[in-house]
Short mmCIF file of C-alpha atoms and ligand atoms in Angstrom, two decimals:
data_model
loop_
_atom_site.label_atom_id
_atom_site.label_comp_id
_atom_site.label_asym_id
_atom_site.label_seq_id
_atom_site.Cartn_x
_atom_site.Cartn_y
_atom_site.Cartn_z
CA MET A 1 29.17 -81.66 -12.12
CA GLU A 2 31.01 -80.01 -9.26
CA LYS A 3 29.09 -76.92 -8.17
CA ASN A 4 32.33 -75.52 -6.74
CA SER A 5 34.71 -74.94 -9.59
CA ASN A 6 36.37 -72.26 -11.62
CA GLN A 7 35.18 -74.12 -14.66
CA LEU A 8 31.56 -73.63 -13.62
CA MET A 9 32.12 -69.90 -13.10
CA GLU A 10 33.69 -69.67 -16.56
CA LYS A 11 30.66 -71.40 -18.06
CA ILE A 12 28.27 -68.99 -16.37
CA ILE A 13 30.29 -65.97 -17.47
CA SER A 14 30.38 -67.31 -21.01
CA LEU A 15 26.61 -67.91 -21.05
CA CYS A 16 26.07 -64.38 -19.73
CA LYS A 17 28.11 -62.94 -22.57
CA ARG A 18 26.79 -65.26 -25.28
CA ARG A 19 23.16 -64.62 -24.47
CA GLY A 20 23.25 -60.97 -23.44
CA PHE A 21 23.00 -61.07 -19.67
CA VAL A 22 26.32 -59.39 -18.80
CA PHE A 23 29.13 -58.07 -21.04
CA PRO A 24 32.58 -56.75 -20.13
CA GLY A 25 32.26 -52.96 -19.82
CA SER A 26 33.88 -50.73 -22.52
CA GLU A 27 34.87 -53.91 -24.34
CA ILE A 28 35.64 -52.34 -27.72
CA TYR A 29 38.28 -50.18 -26.00
CA GLY A 30 39.91 -53.17 -24.33
CA GLY A 31 37.54 -53.08 -21.36
CA LEU A 32 37.90 -51.37 -18.00
CA ALA A 33 39.08 -53.68 -15.25
CA ASN A 34 36.16 -55.24 -13.39
CA SER A 35 33.47 -53.15 -15.00
CA TRP A 36 30.45 -54.96 -16.43
CA ASP A 37 27.43 -53.94 -18.45
CA TYR A 38 24.05 -55.62 -18.19
CA GLY A 39 22.73 -56.59 -21.61
CA PRO A 40 19.08 -56.94 -22.64
CA LEU A 41 18.40 -60.14 -20.67
CA GLY A 42 20.50 -59.13 -17.66
CA THR A 43 18.61 -55.85 -17.46
CA GLU A 44 15.27 -57.71 -17.43
CA LEU A 45 16.53 -60.05 -14.69
CA LYS A 46 17.89 -57.14 -12.68
CA ASN A 47 14.66 -55.15 -12.99
CA ASN A 48 12.62 -58.19 -11.99
CA ILE A 49 14.71 -58.61 -8.84
CA LYS A 50 14.44 -54.94 -7.92
CA GLN A 51 10.68 -54.86 -8.55
CA LEU A 52 10.05 -58.00 -6.48
CA TRP A 53 12.16 -56.56 -3.68
CA TRP A 54 10.25 -53.27 -3.73
CA LYS A 55 6.96 -55.11 -3.77
CA ARG A 56 7.84 -57.36 -0.81
CA PHE A 57 9.52 -54.76 1.34
CA VAL A 58 7.69 -51.51 0.45
CA HIS A 59 4.35 -52.04 -1.27
CA MET A 60 3.20 -55.07 0.72
CA ARG A 61 3.95 -53.46 4.08
CA ASP A 62 2.30 -50.62 5.98
CA ASP A 63 5.45 -49.77 7.93
CA MET A 64 7.73 -49.01 4.98
CA VAL A 65 8.20 -46.15 2.50
CA GLY A 66 10.81 -45.56 -0.19
CA ILE A 67 13.11 -42.79 -1.39
CA ASP A 68 15.40 -42.13 -4.35
CA ALA A 69 18.09 -39.71 -3.22
CA ALA A 70 20.92 -37.87 -4.98
CA LEU A 71 24.00 -39.99 -5.47
CA ILE A 72 26.47 -37.21 -4.73
CA MET A 73 25.85 -35.64 -1.35
CA ASN A 74 27.33 -32.81 0.69
CA PRO A 75 30.78 -34.11 1.81
CA LYS A 76 29.86 -33.24 5.40
CA VAL A 77 27.56 -36.29 5.28
CA TRP A 78 30.59 -38.56 4.96
CA GLU A 79 32.49 -36.76 7.67
CA ALA A 80 29.59 -37.13 10.10
CA SER A 81 28.99 -40.76 9.15
CA GLY A 82 32.59 -41.70 9.91
CA HIS A 83 33.36 -42.72 6.33
CA VAL A 84 36.06 -40.09 5.75
CA ALA A 85 37.91 -41.22 8.87
CA THR A 86 37.32 -44.96 8.90
CA PHE A 87 35.92 -46.38 5.66
CA SER A 88 39.21 -47.91 4.63
CA ASP A 89 40.97 -51.20 4.02
CA PRO A 90 44.62 -52.02 4.81
CA LEU A 91 46.69 -51.79 1.63
CA VAL A 92 50.16 -53.28 1.05
CA GLU A 93 52.39 -52.73 -1.95
CA CYS A 94 55.17 -54.99 -3.23
CA LYS A 95 58.56 -53.25 -3.24
CA LYS A 96 59.58 -55.16 -6.37
CA CYS A 97 56.61 -55.44 -8.77
CA HIS A 98 54.52 -52.69 -7.11
CA HIS A 99 51.37 -54.81 -7.22
CA ARG A 100 48.92 -53.86 -4.50
CA PHE A 101 46.91 -56.15 -2.22
CA ARG A 102 44.52 -56.00 0.68
CA ALA A 103 46.72 -56.86 3.67
CA ASP A 104 43.94 -58.87 5.33
CA TYR A 105 43.48 -61.05 2.20
CA ILE A 106 47.05 -62.38 1.96
CA ASP A 107 48.53 -64.85 4.38
CA SER A 108 52.25 -64.39 3.71
CA LYS A 109 54.72 -61.59 4.36
CA ASN A 110 55.77 -61.70 0.71
CA CYS A 111 54.17 -60.64 -2.53
CA PRO A 112 51.77 -63.35 -3.80
CA ASP A 113 52.80 -62.51 -7.41
CA CYS A 114 56.63 -62.25 -7.31
CA LYS A 115 57.56 -63.16 -3.70
CA GLY A 116 59.18 -59.71 -3.29
CA ASP A 117 59.16 -57.86 0.04
CA LEU A 118 56.04 -55.91 0.95
CA MET A 119 55.92 -52.34 2.23
CA GLU A 120 54.21 -51.63 5.51
CA ALA A 121 50.39 -51.65 5.36
CA LYS A 122 48.62 -48.28 4.94
CA GLN A 123 44.93 -47.53 5.41
CA PHE A 124 43.36 -46.79 2.03
CA ASN A 125 40.03 -44.92 1.97
CA LEU A 126 37.54 -46.68 -0.29
CA MET A 127 35.42 -43.68 -1.24
CA LEU A 128 35.64 -42.58 -4.88
CA ARG A 129 36.26 -38.87 -5.13
CA THR A 130 35.61 -36.29 -7.78
CA PHE A 131 35.30 -32.49 -8.06
CA LEU A 132 31.96 -30.79 -8.40
CA GLY A 133 31.96 -27.74 -10.66
CA PRO A 134 34.70 -26.22 -12.80
CA VAL A 135 37.32 -25.63 -10.09
CA GLU A 136 39.40 -28.58 -8.95
CA ASP A 137 40.44 -27.65 -5.43
CA LYS A 138 39.89 -29.08 -1.97
CA ASP A 139 36.63 -27.15 -1.53
CA SER A 140 35.07 -28.83 -4.53
CA ILE A 141 35.88 -32.43 -3.52
CA VAL A 142 32.81 -34.65 -3.33
CA TYR A 143 32.33 -38.40 -2.96
CA PHE A 144 30.28 -40.90 -4.88
CA ARG A 145 28.19 -42.51 -2.15
CA PRO A 146 29.75 -45.78 -0.88
CA GLU A 147 26.36 -46.98 0.44
CA THR A 148 22.77 -45.91 -0.18
CA ALA A 149 22.10 -45.91 3.57
CA GLN A 150 23.32 -42.44 4.50
CA ALA A 151 20.75 -40.61 2.37
CA ILE A 152 18.05 -42.41 4.33
CA PHE A 153 19.48 -41.09 7.60
CA VAL A 154 19.97 -37.59 6.28
CA ASP A 155 16.39 -37.51 4.91
CA PHE A 156 14.93 -39.15 8.02
CA LYS A 157 13.11 -36.09 9.38
CA ASN A 158 11.69 -35.06 5.99
CA VAL A 159 10.44 -38.57 5.30
CA GLN A 160 8.99 -39.10 8.77
CA GLU A 161 7.20 -35.78 8.83
CA THR A 162 5.75 -36.06 5.34
CA SER A 163 4.74 -39.72 5.58
CA ARG A 164 3.62 -39.34 9.23
CA LYS A 165 4.97 -42.80 10.03
CA LYS A 166 5.33 -43.76 13.68
CA LEU A 167 7.92 -46.06 15.18
CA PRO A 168 8.64 -48.72 14.25
CA PHE A 169 8.88 -48.00 10.53
CA GLY A 170 11.44 -48.25 7.77
CA ILE A 171 12.76 -46.44 4.71
CA ALA A 172 13.98 -48.30 1.64
CA GLN A 173 16.17 -47.24 -1.25
CA ILE A 174 17.60 -48.91 -4.35
CA GLY A 175 20.53 -47.35 -6.14
CA LYS A 176 24.13 -47.28 -7.19
CA ALA A 177 27.05 -47.21 -4.76
CA PHE A 178 30.75 -46.84 -5.47
CA ARG A 179 33.85 -48.12 -3.69
CA ASN A 180 37.42 -47.91 -4.80
CA GLU A 181 37.95 -51.58 -3.93
CA ILE A 182 41.57 -52.70 -3.74
CA THR A 183 40.79 -56.19 -4.98
CA PRO A 184 37.66 -56.27 -7.11
CA GLY A 185 36.97 -59.50 -8.93
CA ASN A 186 35.01 -62.73 -9.34
CA PHE A 187 32.83 -61.36 -12.13
CA ILE A 188 30.05 -59.15 -10.70
CA PHE A 189 30.75 -60.24 -7.10
CA ARG A 190 33.02 -57.35 -6.16
CA THR A 191 33.11 -54.32 -8.41
CA ARG A 192 33.82 -50.65 -7.90
CA GLU A 193 30.40 -49.60 -9.14
CA PHE A 194 27.47 -51.69 -7.94
CA GLU A 195 23.90 -51.44 -6.83
CA GLN A 196 22.36 -51.84 -3.38
CA MET A 197 18.83 -52.34 -2.06
CA GLU A 198 18.85 -51.09 1.50
CA ILE A 199 16.41 -50.73 4.35
CA GLU A 200 16.92 -48.68 7.47
CA TYR A 201 14.34 -49.79 9.99
CA PHE A 202 13.77 -47.38 12.87
CA THR A 203 12.65 -48.65 16.25
CA LYS A 204 12.99 -48.00 19.95
CA GLU A 205 16.17 -49.17 21.58
CA SER A 206 14.36 -51.65 23.82
CA LEU A 207 12.91 -53.38 20.71
CA TRP A 208 16.02 -53.73 18.58
CA GLU A 209 16.41 -57.45 19.16
CA ASP A 210 12.83 -58.19 18.05
CA SER A 211 13.37 -56.13 14.91
CA PHE A 212 16.64 -57.86 14.21
CA GLU A 213 14.97 -61.28 14.38
CA HIS A 214 12.08 -60.10 12.24
CA TRP A 215 14.44 -58.90 9.50
CA ARG A 216 16.58 -62.01 9.74
CA SER A 217 13.55 -64.13 8.84
CA GLN A 218 12.40 -61.65 6.19
CA MET A 219 15.78 -61.87 4.50
CA GLN A 220 15.68 -65.65 4.59
CA ALA A 221 12.19 -65.61 3.06
CA TRP A 222 13.38 -63.26 0.32
CA MET A 223 16.32 -65.48 -0.57
CA THR A 224 14.45 -68.77 -0.63
CA ASN A 225 10.93 -67.75 -1.76
CA ASP A 226 11.49 -64.76 -4.03
CA LEU A 227 14.93 -65.55 -5.42
CA GLY A 228 14.37 -69.30 -5.21
CA LEU A 229 17.86 -69.99 -3.83
CA ASP A 230 18.50 -73.44 -2.41
CA LYS A 231 18.65 -72.94 1.36
CA ASN A 232 21.55 -75.40 1.59
CA ASN A 233 23.67 -72.87 -0.30
CA ILE A 234 23.01 -70.08 2.22
CA HIS A 235 24.81 -69.74 5.54
CA GLU A 236 24.62 -67.24 8.36
CA LEU A 237 27.81 -65.87 9.84
CA ASP A 238 27.76 -63.94 13.10
CA VAL A 239 30.45 -61.35 12.38
CA PRO A 240 33.02 -61.37 15.23
CA LYS A 241 33.15 -58.17 17.30
CA SER A 242 36.69 -57.38 16.08
CA GLU A 243 35.49 -57.31 12.45
CA LEU A 244 32.35 -55.23 12.88
CA ALA A 245 32.00 -52.06 10.78
CA HIS A 246 32.55 -48.82 12.71
CA TYR A 247 28.81 -48.25 13.17
CA SER A 248 27.66 -51.73 14.11
CA LYS A 249 27.00 -53.46 17.43
CA LYS A 250 25.90 -56.72 15.80
CA THR A 251 26.03 -57.96 12.23
CA ILE A 252 25.05 -61.17 10.51
CA ASP A 253 26.41 -61.88 7.06
CA PHE A 254 24.31 -64.10 4.84
CA GLU A 255 26.84 -66.06 2.84
CA TYR A 256 26.27 -67.97 -0.37
CA ASP A 257 28.19 -70.93 -1.84
CA TYR A 258 29.44 -69.30 -5.06
CA PRO A 259 31.53 -71.50 -7.40
CA PHE A 260 34.62 -69.60 -6.18
CA GLY A 261 33.84 -70.17 -2.49
CA THR A 262 31.46 -69.29 0.32
CA LYS A 263 31.27 -65.51 0.53
CA GLU A 264 29.01 -62.67 1.58
CA LEU A 265 25.72 -62.17 -0.19
CA TYR A 266 23.93 -59.77 2.18
CA GLY A 267 24.35 -58.17 5.59
CA LEU A 268 22.03 -57.47 8.50
CA ALA A 269 23.34 -54.94 11.00
CA TYR A 270 22.24 -53.28 14.22
CA ARG A 271 23.53 -49.72 13.72
CA THR A 272 22.21 -48.42 17.07
CA ASP A 273 21.46 -44.67 16.98
CA PHE A 274 24.98 -43.99 15.68
CA ASP A 275 23.98 -42.40 12.38
CA LEU A 276 21.01 -40.31 13.48
CA LYS A 277 23.04 -38.99 16.44
CA ASN A 278 25.86 -37.99 14.10
CA HIS A 279 23.57 -36.21 11.65
CA PHE A 280 21.04 -34.54 13.96
CA LYS A 281 21.96 -32.23 16.83
CA GLU A 282 18.47 -32.66 18.25
CA ALA A 283 16.47 -35.86 18.43
CA PRO A 284 14.80 -36.09 14.99
CA TYR A 285 11.79 -38.17 16.02
CA ARG A 286 8.78 -36.54 17.65
CA ASP A 287 5.48 -38.17 18.49
CA GLU A 288 3.36 -35.42 20.02
CA GLU A 289 0.51 -37.80 20.97
CA ALA A 290 2.78 -40.15 22.86
CA GLY A 291 4.89 -37.27 24.13
CA GLU A 292 8.03 -38.84 22.70
CA VAL A 293 11.15 -37.13 21.41
CA LEU A 294 13.99 -39.52 20.74
CA TYR A 295 16.77 -40.88 18.54
CA PRO A 296 15.42 -44.10 17.01
CA HIS A 297 17.69 -47.14 16.81
CA VAL A 298 18.33 -48.76 13.47
CA ILE A 299 18.26 -52.27 12.05
CA GLU A 300 19.74 -52.38 8.57
CA PRO A 301 19.04 -55.22 6.11
CA SER A 302 21.38 -54.55 3.19
CA PHE A 303 21.17 -56.37 -0.15
CA GLY A 304 23.55 -56.21 -3.11
CA VAL A 305 21.68 -56.28 -6.43
CA ASP A 306 24.62 -57.66 -8.41
CA ARG A 307 25.34 -60.35 -5.84
CA SER A 308 21.65 -61.30 -5.94
CA ILE A 309 21.95 -61.75 -9.69
CA LEU A 310 25.14 -63.77 -9.35
CA ALA A 311 23.66 -66.07 -6.70
CA VAL A 312 20.47 -66.51 -8.76
CA LEU A 313 22.45 -67.40 -11.90
CA CYS A 314 24.73 -69.85 -10.06
CA ASP A 315 21.77 -71.52 -8.33
CA ALA A 316 19.69 -71.77 -11.49
CA TYR A 317 22.44 -73.05 -13.81
CA VAL A 318 21.95 -76.73 -14.61
CA GLU A 319 23.70 -78.87 -17.19
CA GLU A 320 21.73 -81.82 -18.46
CA LYS A 321 22.74 -84.39 -21.07
CA GLU A 322 21.53 -82.43 -24.05
CA ARG A 323 20.88 -78.97 -22.78
CA ILE A 324 21.85 -76.17 -20.43
CA VAL A 325 18.93 -74.84 -18.42
CA LEU A 326 18.57 -71.78 -16.24
CA LYS A 327 15.95 -72.95 -13.76
CA LEU A 328 14.97 -69.43 -12.77
CA LYS A 329 11.82 -68.75 -10.80
CA PRO A 330 9.32 -67.70 -13.53
CA GLN A 331 8.90 -64.28 -11.88
CA LEU A 332 12.62 -63.65 -12.35
CA ALA A 333 12.97 -64.98 -15.90
CA PRO A 334 13.73 -62.27 -18.51
CA TYR A 335 11.10 -63.73 -20.83
CA LYS A 336 8.07 -65.49 -19.38
CA VAL A 337 6.96 -66.98 -22.69
CA ALA A 338 8.40 -67.62 -26.16
CA VAL A 339 6.15 -67.93 -29.19
CA PHE A 340 7.15 -70.05 -32.20
CA PRO A 341 5.37 -70.50 -35.52
CA LEU A 342 6.01 -74.16 -36.41
CA LEU A 343 7.16 -73.27 -39.92
CA LYS A 344 8.61 -69.99 -41.02
CA ASN A 345 7.54 -70.36 -44.63
CA LYS A 346 3.83 -70.87 -43.94
CA SER A 347 2.41 -67.38 -43.81
CA GLU A 348 -0.87 -68.44 -42.15
CA LEU A 349 1.11 -69.98 -39.23
CA VAL A 350 3.36 -66.93 -38.93
CA GLU A 351 0.37 -64.59 -38.93
CA LYS A 352 -1.48 -66.58 -36.29
CA ALA A 353 1.69 -66.79 -34.17
CA ARG A 354 2.18 -63.00 -34.45
CA GLU A 355 -1.39 -62.48 -33.30
CA ILE A 356 -0.81 -64.69 -30.23
CA TYR A 357 2.56 -63.03 -29.58
CA ASN A 358 0.99 -59.54 -29.60
CA HIS A 359 -1.86 -60.74 -27.40
CA LEU A 360 0.53 -62.21 -24.79
CA LYS A 361 2.75 -59.14 -24.90
CA GLN A 362 0.06 -57.08 -23.20
CA ASP A 363 0.64 -59.09 -20.02
CA PHE A 364 4.07 -60.72 -20.25
CA VAL A 365 7.56 -60.13 -21.60
CA VAL A 366 7.52 -62.41 -24.65
CA ALA A 367 10.21 -63.74 -26.99
CA TRP A 368 9.71 -64.54 -30.67
CA ASP A 369 11.69 -67.21 -32.50
CA ASP A 370 11.07 -68.61 -35.98
CA ARG A 371 14.54 -69.99 -36.76
CA GLY A 372 15.51 -73.63 -37.26
CA ASN A 373 13.81 -76.65 -35.78
CA ILE A 374 11.56 -76.51 -32.73
CA GLY A 375 13.91 -78.64 -30.59
CA LYS A 376 16.72 -76.12 -31.06
CA ARG A 377 14.39 -73.25 -30.29
CA TYR A 378 13.37 -74.96 -27.01
CA TYR A 379 17.01 -75.43 -25.99
CA SER A 380 17.79 -71.85 -26.85
CA GLN A 381 15.00 -70.65 -24.54
CA ASP A 382 16.03 -73.13 -21.80
CA GLU A 383 19.47 -71.57 -21.69
CA ILE A 384 18.01 -68.15 -20.84
CA GLY A 385 15.42 -69.52 -18.44
CA THR A 386 12.17 -68.93 -20.38
CA PRO A 387 9.65 -71.04 -18.46
CA TYR A 388 7.07 -71.59 -21.24
CA CYS A 389 7.28 -72.01 -25.01
CA VAL A 390 4.16 -71.76 -27.14
CA THR A 391 4.18 -73.41 -30.54
CA VAL A 392 1.62 -72.42 -33.15
CA ASP A 393 0.90 -75.26 -35.57
CA PHE A 394 -1.86 -76.49 -37.86
CA ASP A 395 -4.00 -77.48 -34.83
CA THR A 396 -4.00 -73.83 -33.89
CA LEU A 397 -5.51 -72.91 -37.23
CA GLU A 398 -8.02 -75.76 -37.18
CA LYS A 399 -8.93 -76.15 -33.49
CA GLY A 400 -7.64 -72.97 -31.85
CA GLU A 401 -5.10 -74.95 -29.75
CA VAL A 402 -1.44 -74.22 -29.13
CA THR A 403 1.25 -76.47 -27.64
CA VAL A 404 2.77 -75.20 -24.40
CA ARG A 405 6.08 -76.75 -23.41
CA ASP A 406 7.37 -76.48 -19.85
CA ARG A 407 11.07 -75.64 -19.39
CA ASP A 408 11.70 -77.83 -16.35
CA THR A 409 9.65 -80.95 -17.11
CA MET A 410 9.92 -80.60 -20.92
CA LYS A 411 6.30 -81.83 -20.99
CA GLN A 412 3.98 -80.48 -23.64
CA GLU A 413 0.31 -79.69 -23.24
CA LYS A 414 -2.38 -78.54 -25.63
CA VAL A 415 -4.07 -75.36 -24.48
CA THR A 416 -6.83 -73.42 -26.20
CA MET A 417 -5.93 -69.90 -27.30
CA LYS A 418 -8.60 -68.35 -25.14
CA ASP A 419 -7.25 -70.04 -21.98
CA LEU A 420 -3.60 -69.34 -22.72
CA LYS A 421 -3.03 -66.22 -20.59
CA GLN A 422 -4.84 -67.73 -17.64
CA TYR A 423 -2.89 -71.00 -18.02
CA ILE A 424 0.48 -69.20 -18.03
CA THR A 425 -0.43 -66.94 -15.12
CA GLU A 426 -1.55 -69.87 -13.00
CA LYS A 427 1.57 -71.90 -13.77
CA MET A 428 3.83 -68.93 -13.09
CA TYR A 429 2.45 -68.31 -9.64
CA ALA A 430 2.19 -71.99 -8.77
CA ASN A 431 6.00 -72.12 -8.93
N1 LIG B 501 24.98 -49.92 4.39
C1 LIG B 501 25.69 -51.09 4.81
C2 LIG B 501 26.61 -51.59 3.82
O1 LIG B 501 26.84 -50.95 2.81
P1 LIG B 501 28.17 -53.61 3.22
O2 LIG B 501 28.27 -54.98 3.85
O3 LIG B 501 29.42 -52.87 3.06
O4 LIG B 501 27.13 -52.82 4.13
C3 LIG B 501 26.11 -54.26 1.76
O5 LIG B 501 27.43 -53.73 1.82
C4 LIG B 501 25.96 -55.18 0.57
O6 LIG B 501 26.34 -54.50 -0.64
C5 LIG B 501 26.87 -56.41 0.61
O7 LIG B 501 26.32 -57.43 1.40
C6 LIG B 501 26.94 -56.78 -0.86
O8 LIG B 501 25.77 -57.47 -1.24
C7 LIG B 501 26.94 -55.41 -1.55
N2 LIG B 501 28.31 -54.96 -1.86
C8 LIG B 501 29.18 -54.34 -1.04
N3 LIG B 501 30.33 -54.06 -1.68
C9 LIG B 501 30.20 -54.51 -2.95
C10 LIG B 501 31.05 -54.50 -4.12
N4 LIG B 501 32.24 -53.94 -4.10
N5 LIG B 501 30.56 -55.06 -5.25
C11 LIG B 501 29.33 -55.60 -5.30
N6 LIG B 501 28.49 -55.63 -4.24
C12 LIG B 501 28.90 -55.09 -3.08
#
């Protein structure tokens, strides 16, 4: 089947809804345009991605620490960062139907919907605003953060002094960001509320290129090893100077071949000392021993959580003759194992299966299914990416053996109950 098709995207969206990965937000009230809720399986997948990211980029490294900052910050932050003045997209409105578009996304002078004349383009600020406290006046305007990055800059001195990190080192954060996008769409690709995993890596100016290369390869490793994306579906785009964000001297976009086209997945930017200089009147980095006082320069690897999920789902989705399979890396799969009693009406099988299920639950996220025939139960787990299914049958009662079926090869193996955890762990990490 064509990987690039609207039809494929529709199938993925339908699977997400049918199986509880992602639902339309506020659905019972007719929805809210482009808002999505993660269901039970989507939440597991999302948490797995965030945990793996934190492990790779914070826990496994000596030069990284993490923060979790307030989402609404003093509005002066966004003035200093340049977002109030420049975080905008060009907006055009049709004089006839009044539909609005991003001027840089349409290639004609007329309205794409009704061919009417368009008004002149205006800059539209993308920050979502609200009022803090009971009085709604200009002094109580605040913004929902449009990126997690700024809190890292604002907290730089506190983090550096308390963690006593020396250059080069980085600060990571995972959290929600909001943008009043003019043209959200393509499922969870572009929404107005989304989640980011960001790193600001602080180094000396003379070393920025080394850091940039280091993070470029780290991002590639994350995409191919941790997320398991096919490297043929990932492309690097050197963003032309004219399109760089207001803070960046160099940016690479990592693009992914989504079913609706090749578009941005992540970004890697060299932000110079732009942000720290804007926020701190005096150089915020001091190393008494080395006699250094300076404004560090910043390399920023920025990852969208929702786009990670979308790319993972698109890459993993496979249609075979008789089944749909999500070939997720086992570490990402919502359930690692499913346990089935062969027959629902044989209480000794159900009891033994429950015992095994509870035993496995101490170490893995485990599904339970006792409905219908085993073949159907396998296919049902394949569709949500469960890598291993364990069937409890009469051999289990007599010989202490279960049947473990592998999602990808569909091969079945007999494994003794006492070796089961070890067997699953080894298989999981061999993948
Ligand atoms: N701090 C830098 C920054 O925010 P960005 O390229 O604007 O850079 C970084 O955003 C990442 O956040 C993107 O590569 C994408 O993965 C994700 N992202 C940005 N806008 C998004 C949106 N409206 N919906 C979903 N994800 C988005």
